[in-house]
PDB file of C-alpha atoms in Angstrom:
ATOM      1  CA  UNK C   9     -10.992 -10.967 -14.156  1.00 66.00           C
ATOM      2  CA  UNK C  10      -8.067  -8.894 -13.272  1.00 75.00           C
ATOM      3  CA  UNK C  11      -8.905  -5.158 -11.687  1.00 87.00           C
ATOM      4  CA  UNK C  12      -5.964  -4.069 -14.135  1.00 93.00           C
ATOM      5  CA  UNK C  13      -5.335  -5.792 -17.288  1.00 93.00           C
ATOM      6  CA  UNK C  14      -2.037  -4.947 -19.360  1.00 94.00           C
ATOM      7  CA  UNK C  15      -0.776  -6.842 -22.476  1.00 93.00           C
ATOM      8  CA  UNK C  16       2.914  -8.109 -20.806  1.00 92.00           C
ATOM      9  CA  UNK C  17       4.645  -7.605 -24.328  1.00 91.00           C
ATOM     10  CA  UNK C  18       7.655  -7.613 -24.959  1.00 95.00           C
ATOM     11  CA  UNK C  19       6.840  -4.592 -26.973  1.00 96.00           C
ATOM     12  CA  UNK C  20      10.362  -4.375 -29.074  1.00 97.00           C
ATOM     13  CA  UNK C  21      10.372  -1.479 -31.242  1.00 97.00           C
ATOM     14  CA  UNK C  22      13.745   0.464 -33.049  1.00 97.00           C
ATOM     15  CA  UNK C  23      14.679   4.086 -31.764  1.00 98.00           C
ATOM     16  CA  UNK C  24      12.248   7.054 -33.240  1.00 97.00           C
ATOM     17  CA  UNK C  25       9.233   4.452 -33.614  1.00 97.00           C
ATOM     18  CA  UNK C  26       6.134   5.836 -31.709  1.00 97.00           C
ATOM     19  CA  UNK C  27       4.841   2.894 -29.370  1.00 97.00           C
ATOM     20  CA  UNK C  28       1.339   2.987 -27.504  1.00 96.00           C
ATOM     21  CA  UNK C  29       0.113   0.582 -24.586  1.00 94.00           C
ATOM     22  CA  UNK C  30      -2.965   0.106 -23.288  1.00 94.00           C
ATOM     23  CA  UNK C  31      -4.582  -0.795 -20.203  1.00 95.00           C
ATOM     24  CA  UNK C  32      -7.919  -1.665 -19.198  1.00 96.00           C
ATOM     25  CA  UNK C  33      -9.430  -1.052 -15.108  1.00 94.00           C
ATOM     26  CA  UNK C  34     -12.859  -3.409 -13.734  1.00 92.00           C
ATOM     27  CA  UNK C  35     -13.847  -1.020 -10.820  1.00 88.00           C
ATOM     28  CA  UNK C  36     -15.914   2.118 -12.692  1.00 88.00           C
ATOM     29  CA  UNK C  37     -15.273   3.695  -9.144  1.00 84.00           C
ATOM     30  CA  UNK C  38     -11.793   4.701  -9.894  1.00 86.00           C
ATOM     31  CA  UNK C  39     -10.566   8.071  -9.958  1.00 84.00           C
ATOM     32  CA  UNK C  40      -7.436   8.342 -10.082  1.00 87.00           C
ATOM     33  CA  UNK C  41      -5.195   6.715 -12.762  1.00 92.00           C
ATOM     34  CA  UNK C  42      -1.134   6.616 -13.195  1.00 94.00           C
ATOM     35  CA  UNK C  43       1.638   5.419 -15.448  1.00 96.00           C
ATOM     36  CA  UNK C  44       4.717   4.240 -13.394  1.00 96.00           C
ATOM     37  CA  UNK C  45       7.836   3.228 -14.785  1.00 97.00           C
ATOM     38  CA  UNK C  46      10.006   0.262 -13.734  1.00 97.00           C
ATOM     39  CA  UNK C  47      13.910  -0.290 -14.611  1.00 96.00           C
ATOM     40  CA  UNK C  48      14.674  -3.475 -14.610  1.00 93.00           C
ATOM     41  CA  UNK C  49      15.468  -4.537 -10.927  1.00 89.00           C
ATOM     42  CA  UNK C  50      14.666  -1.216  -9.545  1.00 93.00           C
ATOM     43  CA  UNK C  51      11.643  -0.366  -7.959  1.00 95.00           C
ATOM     44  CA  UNK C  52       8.673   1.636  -9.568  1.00 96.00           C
ATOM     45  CA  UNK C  53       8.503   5.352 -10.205  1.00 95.00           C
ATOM     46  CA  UNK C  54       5.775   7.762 -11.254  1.00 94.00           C
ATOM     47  CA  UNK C  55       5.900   8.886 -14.787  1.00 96.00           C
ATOM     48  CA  UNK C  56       2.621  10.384 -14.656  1.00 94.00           C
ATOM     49  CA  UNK C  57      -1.008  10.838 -13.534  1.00 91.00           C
ATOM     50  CA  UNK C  58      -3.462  10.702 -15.959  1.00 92.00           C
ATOM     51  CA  UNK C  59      -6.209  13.202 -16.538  1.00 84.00           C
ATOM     52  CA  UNK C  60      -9.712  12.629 -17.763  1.00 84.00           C
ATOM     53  CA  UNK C  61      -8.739  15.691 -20.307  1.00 85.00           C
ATOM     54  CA  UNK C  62      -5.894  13.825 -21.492  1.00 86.00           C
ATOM     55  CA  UNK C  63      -2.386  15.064 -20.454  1.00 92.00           C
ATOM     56  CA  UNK C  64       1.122  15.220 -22.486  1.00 94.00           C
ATOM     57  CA  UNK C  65       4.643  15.491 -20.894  1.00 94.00           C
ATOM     58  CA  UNK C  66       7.375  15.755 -23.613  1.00 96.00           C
ATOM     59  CA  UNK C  67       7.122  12.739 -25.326  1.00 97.00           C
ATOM     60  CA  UNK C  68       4.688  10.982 -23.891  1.00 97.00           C
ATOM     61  CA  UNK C  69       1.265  11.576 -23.694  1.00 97.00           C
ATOM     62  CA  UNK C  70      -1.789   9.817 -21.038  1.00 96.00           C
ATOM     63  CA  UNK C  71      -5.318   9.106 -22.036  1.00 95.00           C
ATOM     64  CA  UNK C  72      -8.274   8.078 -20.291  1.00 95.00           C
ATOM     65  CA  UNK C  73     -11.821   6.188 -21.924  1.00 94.00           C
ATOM     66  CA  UNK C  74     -13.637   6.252 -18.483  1.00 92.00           C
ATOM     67  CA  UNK C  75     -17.270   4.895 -21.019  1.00 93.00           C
ATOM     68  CA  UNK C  76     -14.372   2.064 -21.901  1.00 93.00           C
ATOM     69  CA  UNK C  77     -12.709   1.861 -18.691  1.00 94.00           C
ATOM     70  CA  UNK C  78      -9.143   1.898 -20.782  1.00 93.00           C
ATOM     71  CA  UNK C  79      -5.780   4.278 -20.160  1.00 96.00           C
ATOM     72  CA  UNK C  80      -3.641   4.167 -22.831  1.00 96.00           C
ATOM     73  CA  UNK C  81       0.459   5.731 -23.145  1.00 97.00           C
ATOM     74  CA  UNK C  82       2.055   7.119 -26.172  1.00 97.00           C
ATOM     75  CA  UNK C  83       5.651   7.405 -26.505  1.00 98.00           C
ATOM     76  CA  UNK C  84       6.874   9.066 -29.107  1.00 98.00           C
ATOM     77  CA  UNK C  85      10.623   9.116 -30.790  1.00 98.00           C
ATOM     78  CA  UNK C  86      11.608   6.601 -28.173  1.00 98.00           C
ATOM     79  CA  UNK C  87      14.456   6.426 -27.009  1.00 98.00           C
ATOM     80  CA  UNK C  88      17.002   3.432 -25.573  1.00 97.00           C
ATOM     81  CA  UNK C  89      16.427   5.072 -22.296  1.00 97.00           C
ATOM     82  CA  UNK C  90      13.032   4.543 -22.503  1.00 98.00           C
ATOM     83  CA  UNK C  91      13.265   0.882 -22.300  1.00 98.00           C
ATOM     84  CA  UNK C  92      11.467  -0.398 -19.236  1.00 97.00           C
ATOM     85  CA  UNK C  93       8.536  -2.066 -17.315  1.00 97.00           C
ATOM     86  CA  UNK C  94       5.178   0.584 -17.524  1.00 97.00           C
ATOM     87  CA  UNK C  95       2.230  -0.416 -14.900  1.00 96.00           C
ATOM     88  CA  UNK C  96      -0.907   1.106 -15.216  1.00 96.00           C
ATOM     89  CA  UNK C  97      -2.089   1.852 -11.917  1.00 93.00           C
ATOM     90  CA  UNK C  98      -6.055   2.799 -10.469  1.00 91.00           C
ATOM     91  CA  UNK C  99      -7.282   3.629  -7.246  1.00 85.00           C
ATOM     92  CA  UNK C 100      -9.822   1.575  -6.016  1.00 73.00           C
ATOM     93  CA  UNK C 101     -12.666   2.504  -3.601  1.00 62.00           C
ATOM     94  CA  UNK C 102     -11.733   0.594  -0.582  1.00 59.00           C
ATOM     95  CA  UNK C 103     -10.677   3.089   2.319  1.00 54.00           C
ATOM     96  CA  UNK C 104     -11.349   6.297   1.589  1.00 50.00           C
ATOM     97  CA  UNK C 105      -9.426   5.643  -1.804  1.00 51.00           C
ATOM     98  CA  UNK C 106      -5.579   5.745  -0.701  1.00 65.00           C
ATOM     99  CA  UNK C 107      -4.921   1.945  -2.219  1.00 79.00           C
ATOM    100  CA  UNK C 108      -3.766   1.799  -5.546  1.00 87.00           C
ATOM    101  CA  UNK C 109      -4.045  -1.253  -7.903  1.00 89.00           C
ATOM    102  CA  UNK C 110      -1.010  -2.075  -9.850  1.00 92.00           C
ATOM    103  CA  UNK C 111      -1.016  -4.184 -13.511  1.00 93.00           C
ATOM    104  CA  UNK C 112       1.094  -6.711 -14.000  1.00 93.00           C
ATOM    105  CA  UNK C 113       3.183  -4.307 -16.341  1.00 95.00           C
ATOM    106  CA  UNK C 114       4.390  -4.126 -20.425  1.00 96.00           C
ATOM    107  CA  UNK C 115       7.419  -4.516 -21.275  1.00 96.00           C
ATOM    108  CA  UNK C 116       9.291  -2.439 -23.960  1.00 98.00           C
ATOM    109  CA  UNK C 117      12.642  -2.668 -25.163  1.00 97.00           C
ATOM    110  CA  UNK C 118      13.817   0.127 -27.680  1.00 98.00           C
ATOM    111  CA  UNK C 119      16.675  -1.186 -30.179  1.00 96.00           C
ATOM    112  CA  UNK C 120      19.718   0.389 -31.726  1.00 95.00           C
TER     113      UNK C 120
ATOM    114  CA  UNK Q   7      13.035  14.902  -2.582  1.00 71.00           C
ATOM    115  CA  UNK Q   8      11.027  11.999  -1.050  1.00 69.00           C
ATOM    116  CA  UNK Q   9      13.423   9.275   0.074  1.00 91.00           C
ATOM    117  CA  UNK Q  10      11.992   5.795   1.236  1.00 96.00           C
ATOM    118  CA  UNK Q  11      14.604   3.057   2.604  1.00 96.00           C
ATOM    119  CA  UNK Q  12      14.405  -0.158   3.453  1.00 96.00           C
ATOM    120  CA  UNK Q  13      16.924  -1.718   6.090  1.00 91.00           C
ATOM    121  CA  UNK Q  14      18.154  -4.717   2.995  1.00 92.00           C
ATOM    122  CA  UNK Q  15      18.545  -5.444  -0.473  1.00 94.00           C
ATOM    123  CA  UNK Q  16      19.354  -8.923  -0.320  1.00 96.00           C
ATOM    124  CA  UNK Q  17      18.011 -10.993   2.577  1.00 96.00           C
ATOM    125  CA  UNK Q  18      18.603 -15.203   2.763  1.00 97.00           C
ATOM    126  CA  UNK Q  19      16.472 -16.655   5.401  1.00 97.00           C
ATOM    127  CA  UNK Q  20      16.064 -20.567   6.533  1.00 97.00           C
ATOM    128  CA  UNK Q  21      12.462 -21.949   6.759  1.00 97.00           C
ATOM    129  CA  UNK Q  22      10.275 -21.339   9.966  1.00 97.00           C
ATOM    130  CA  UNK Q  23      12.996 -18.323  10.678  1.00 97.00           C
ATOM    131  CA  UNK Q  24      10.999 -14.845  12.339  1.00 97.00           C
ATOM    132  CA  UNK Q  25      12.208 -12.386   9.673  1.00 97.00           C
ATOM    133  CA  UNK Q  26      11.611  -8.384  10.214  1.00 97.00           C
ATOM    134  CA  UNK Q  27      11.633  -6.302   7.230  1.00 97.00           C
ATOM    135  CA  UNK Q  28      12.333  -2.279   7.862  1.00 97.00           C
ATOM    136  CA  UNK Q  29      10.940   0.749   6.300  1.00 97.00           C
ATOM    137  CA  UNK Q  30      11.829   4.264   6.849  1.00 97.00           C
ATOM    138  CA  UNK Q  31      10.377   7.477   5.116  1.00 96.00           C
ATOM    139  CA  UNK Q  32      11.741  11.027   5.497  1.00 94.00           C
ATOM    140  CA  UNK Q  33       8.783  13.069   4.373  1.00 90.00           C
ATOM    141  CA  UNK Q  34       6.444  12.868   6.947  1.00 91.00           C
ATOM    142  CA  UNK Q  35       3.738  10.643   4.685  1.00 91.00           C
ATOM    143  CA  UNK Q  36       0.725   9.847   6.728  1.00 91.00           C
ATOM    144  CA  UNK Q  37       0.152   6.541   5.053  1.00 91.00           C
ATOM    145  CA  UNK Q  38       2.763   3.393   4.282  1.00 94.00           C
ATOM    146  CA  UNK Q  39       2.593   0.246   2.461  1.00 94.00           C
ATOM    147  CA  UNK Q  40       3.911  -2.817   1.584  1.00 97.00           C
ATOM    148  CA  UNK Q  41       4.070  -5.024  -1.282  1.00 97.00           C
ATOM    149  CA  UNK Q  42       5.370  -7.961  -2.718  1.00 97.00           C
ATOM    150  CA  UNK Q  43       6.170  -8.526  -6.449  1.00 96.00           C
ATOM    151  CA  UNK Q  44       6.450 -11.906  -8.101  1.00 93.00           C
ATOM    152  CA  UNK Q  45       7.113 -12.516 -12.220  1.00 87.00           C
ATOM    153  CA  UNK Q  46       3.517 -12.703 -13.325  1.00 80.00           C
ATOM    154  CA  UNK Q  47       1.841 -11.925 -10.513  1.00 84.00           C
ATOM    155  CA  UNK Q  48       2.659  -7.919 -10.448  1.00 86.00           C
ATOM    156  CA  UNK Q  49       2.712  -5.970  -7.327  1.00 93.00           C
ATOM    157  CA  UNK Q  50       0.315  -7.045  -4.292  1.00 93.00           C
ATOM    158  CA  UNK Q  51      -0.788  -5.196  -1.426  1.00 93.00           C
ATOM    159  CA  UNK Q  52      -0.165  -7.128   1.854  1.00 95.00           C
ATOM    160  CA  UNK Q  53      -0.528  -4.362   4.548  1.00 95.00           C
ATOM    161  CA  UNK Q  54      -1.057  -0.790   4.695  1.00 91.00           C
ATOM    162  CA  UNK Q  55      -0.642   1.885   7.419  1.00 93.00           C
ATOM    163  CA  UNK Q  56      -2.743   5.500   7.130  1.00 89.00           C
ATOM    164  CA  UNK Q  57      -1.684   6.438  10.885  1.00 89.00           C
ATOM    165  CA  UNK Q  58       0.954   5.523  13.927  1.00 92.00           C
ATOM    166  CA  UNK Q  59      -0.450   2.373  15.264  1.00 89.00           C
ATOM    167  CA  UNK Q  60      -3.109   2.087  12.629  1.00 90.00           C
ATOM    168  CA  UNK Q  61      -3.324  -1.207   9.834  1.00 92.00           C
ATOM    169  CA  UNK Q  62      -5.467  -2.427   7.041  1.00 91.00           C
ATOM    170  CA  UNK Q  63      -4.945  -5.758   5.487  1.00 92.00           C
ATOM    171  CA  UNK Q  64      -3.941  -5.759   1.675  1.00 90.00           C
ATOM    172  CA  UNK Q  65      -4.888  -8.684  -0.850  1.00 89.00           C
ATOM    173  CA  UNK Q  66      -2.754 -11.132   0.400  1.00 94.00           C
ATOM    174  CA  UNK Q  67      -1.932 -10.858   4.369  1.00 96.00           C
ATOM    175  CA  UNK Q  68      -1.609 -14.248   5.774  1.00 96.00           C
ATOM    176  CA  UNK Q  69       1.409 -15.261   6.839  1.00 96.00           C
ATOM    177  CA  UNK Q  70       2.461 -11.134   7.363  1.00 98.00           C
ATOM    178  CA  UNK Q  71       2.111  -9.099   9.939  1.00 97.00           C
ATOM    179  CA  UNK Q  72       3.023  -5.315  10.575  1.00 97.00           C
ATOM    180  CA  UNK Q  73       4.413  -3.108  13.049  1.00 97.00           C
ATOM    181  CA  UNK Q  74       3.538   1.029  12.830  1.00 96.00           C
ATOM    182  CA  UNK Q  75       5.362   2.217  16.250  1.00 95.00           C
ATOM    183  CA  UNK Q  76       6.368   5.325  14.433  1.00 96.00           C
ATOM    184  CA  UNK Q  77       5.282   7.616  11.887  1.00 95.00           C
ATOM    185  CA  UNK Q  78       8.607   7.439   9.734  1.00 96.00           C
ATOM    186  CA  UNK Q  79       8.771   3.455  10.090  1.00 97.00           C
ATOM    187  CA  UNK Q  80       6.826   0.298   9.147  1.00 97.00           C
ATOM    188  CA  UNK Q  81       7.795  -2.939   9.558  1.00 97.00           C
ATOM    189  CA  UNK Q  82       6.684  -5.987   8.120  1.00 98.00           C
ATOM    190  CA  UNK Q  83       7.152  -9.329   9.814  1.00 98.00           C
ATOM    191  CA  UNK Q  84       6.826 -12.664   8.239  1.00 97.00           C
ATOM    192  CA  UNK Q  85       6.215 -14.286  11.236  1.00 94.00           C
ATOM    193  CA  UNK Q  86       7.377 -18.270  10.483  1.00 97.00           C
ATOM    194  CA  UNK Q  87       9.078 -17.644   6.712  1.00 97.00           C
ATOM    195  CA  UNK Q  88       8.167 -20.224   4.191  1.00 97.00           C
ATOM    196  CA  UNK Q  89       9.674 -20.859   0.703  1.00 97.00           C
ATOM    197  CA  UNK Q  90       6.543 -19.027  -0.794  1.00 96.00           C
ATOM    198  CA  UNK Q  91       6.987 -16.283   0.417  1.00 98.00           C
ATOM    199  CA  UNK Q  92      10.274 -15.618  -1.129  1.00 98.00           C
ATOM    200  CA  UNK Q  93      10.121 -12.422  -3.509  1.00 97.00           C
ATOM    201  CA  UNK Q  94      10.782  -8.666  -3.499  1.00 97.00           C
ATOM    202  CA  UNK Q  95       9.581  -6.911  -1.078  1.00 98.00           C
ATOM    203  CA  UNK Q  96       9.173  -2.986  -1.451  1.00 97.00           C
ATOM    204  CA  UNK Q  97       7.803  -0.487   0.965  1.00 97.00           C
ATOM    205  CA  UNK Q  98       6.010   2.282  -0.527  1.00 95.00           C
ATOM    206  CA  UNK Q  99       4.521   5.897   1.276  1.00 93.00           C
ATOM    207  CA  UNK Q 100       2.488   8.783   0.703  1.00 90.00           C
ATOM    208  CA  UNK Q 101       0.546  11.658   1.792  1.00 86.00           C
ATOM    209  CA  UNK Q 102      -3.150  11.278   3.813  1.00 73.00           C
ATOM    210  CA  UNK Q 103      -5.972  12.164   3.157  1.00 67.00           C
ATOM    211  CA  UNK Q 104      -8.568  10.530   0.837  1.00 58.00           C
ATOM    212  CA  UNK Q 105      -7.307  11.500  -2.353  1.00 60.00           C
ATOM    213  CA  UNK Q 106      -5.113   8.312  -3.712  1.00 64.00           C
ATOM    214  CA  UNK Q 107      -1.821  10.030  -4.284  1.00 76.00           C
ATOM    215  CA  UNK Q 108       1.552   9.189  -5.673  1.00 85.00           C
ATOM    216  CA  UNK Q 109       3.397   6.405  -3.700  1.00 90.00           C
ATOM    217  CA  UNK Q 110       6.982   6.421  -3.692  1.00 92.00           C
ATOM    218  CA  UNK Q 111       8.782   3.221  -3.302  1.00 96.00           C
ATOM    219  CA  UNK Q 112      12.040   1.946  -1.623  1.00 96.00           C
ATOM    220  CA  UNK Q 113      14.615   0.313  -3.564  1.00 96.00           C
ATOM    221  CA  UNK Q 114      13.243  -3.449  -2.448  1.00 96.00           C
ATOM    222  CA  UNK Q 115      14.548  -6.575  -0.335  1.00 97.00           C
ATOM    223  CA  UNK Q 116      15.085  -9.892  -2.331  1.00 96.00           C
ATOM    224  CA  UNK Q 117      14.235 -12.056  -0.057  1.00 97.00           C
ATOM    225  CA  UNK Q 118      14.938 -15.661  -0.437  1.00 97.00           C
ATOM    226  CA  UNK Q 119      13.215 -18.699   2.153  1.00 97.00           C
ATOM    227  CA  UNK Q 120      15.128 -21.770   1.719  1.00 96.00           C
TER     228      UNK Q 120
END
């Protein structure tokens, strides 16, 4: 089993829809979680950390199921910009916690 | 702003060649890493750095090794290049301590072993 499991998509949706990935972790030792972003053929950017509270930034909003072991993202209104790769990232345990674990990404593409 | 380079964006390399890959940080980050990224296979940790002169193997190491001389610079070196290990390469760094905390990432090197 994968440490971080994320459906690949294509997720295509049309501009304004409200889209929501998931993502689900193995190690119940993590504790720190992140969405980064990826344009296409660019490298990987943080979009944001995610809080066991739950945390919103403009559009988008982070949650966190540590009893499930599953982040999910909400976008909301998207936009054209928005289309991109997300990874859901975890820290794991090994050295004092500084390695992060990357998925293997989901796609979305936002359409006209 | 955090700015992470890396010395190519597109390298071609011939099979068995010694091939150094560079990465420079400007922020004073205590630790560096770097990672390859194939289609399917996501990003993978090969080494990491927390300190000058200090490394910790990643998931996937053989074949790699890594140079830490400085605290702005790590260097990965693929040591005989083979055909599988052509891919993007991209350097990340971040702050110490033992909190994980954002990593920032270069801008990649395609490189390709033929």
């Amino acid at each position: 089993r994968k440490e971080v499991e994320q459906d690949p998509g294509p997720f295509n949706v049309p501009e304004g829809a409200t889209v929501a990935f998931n993502c689900t972790y193995s190690n119940s030792a993590s504790q720190s979680f992140f969405w980064y972003r990826q344009d296409c053929r660019k490298e990987p950017k943080l979009l944001m950390s995610v809080y066991s509270s739950g945390n919103e930034d403009g559009r988008f909003t982070a949650q966190l199921n540590r009893a499930s072991q599953y982040i999910s993202l909400l976008i909301r209104d998207s936009k054209l910009s928005d289309s991109a790769t997300y990874l859901c990232v975890v820290n794991n345990d090994r050295n004092a916690g500084n390695m992060l674990t990357f998925g293997g990404g989901t796609r979305l593409m936002v359409k006209p | 702003d955090v700015k992470v380079t890396q010395s190519s964006r597109y390298l071609v390399k011939r099979t068995g060649e010694k091939v150094f890959l560079e990465c420079v940080q400007d922020m004073d980050h205590e630790n560096m890493f770097w990672y390859r990224q194939d289609p399917g296979l996501g990003l993978r940790l090969i080494y990491f750095s927390y300190d000058v002169k200090m490394k910790e193997k990643g998931d996937i190491p053989e074949g790699y090794s890594v140079s830490r001389e400085k605290k702005e610079r790590f260097s990965l070196i693929l040591e005989s290049a083979s055909t599988n290990q052509t891919s993007m390469y991209l350097c990340a760094s971040s702050w110490g301590g033992t909190v994980a905390d954002t990593q920032y990432f270069g801008p990649g090197t395609r490189l390709t072993v033929l």
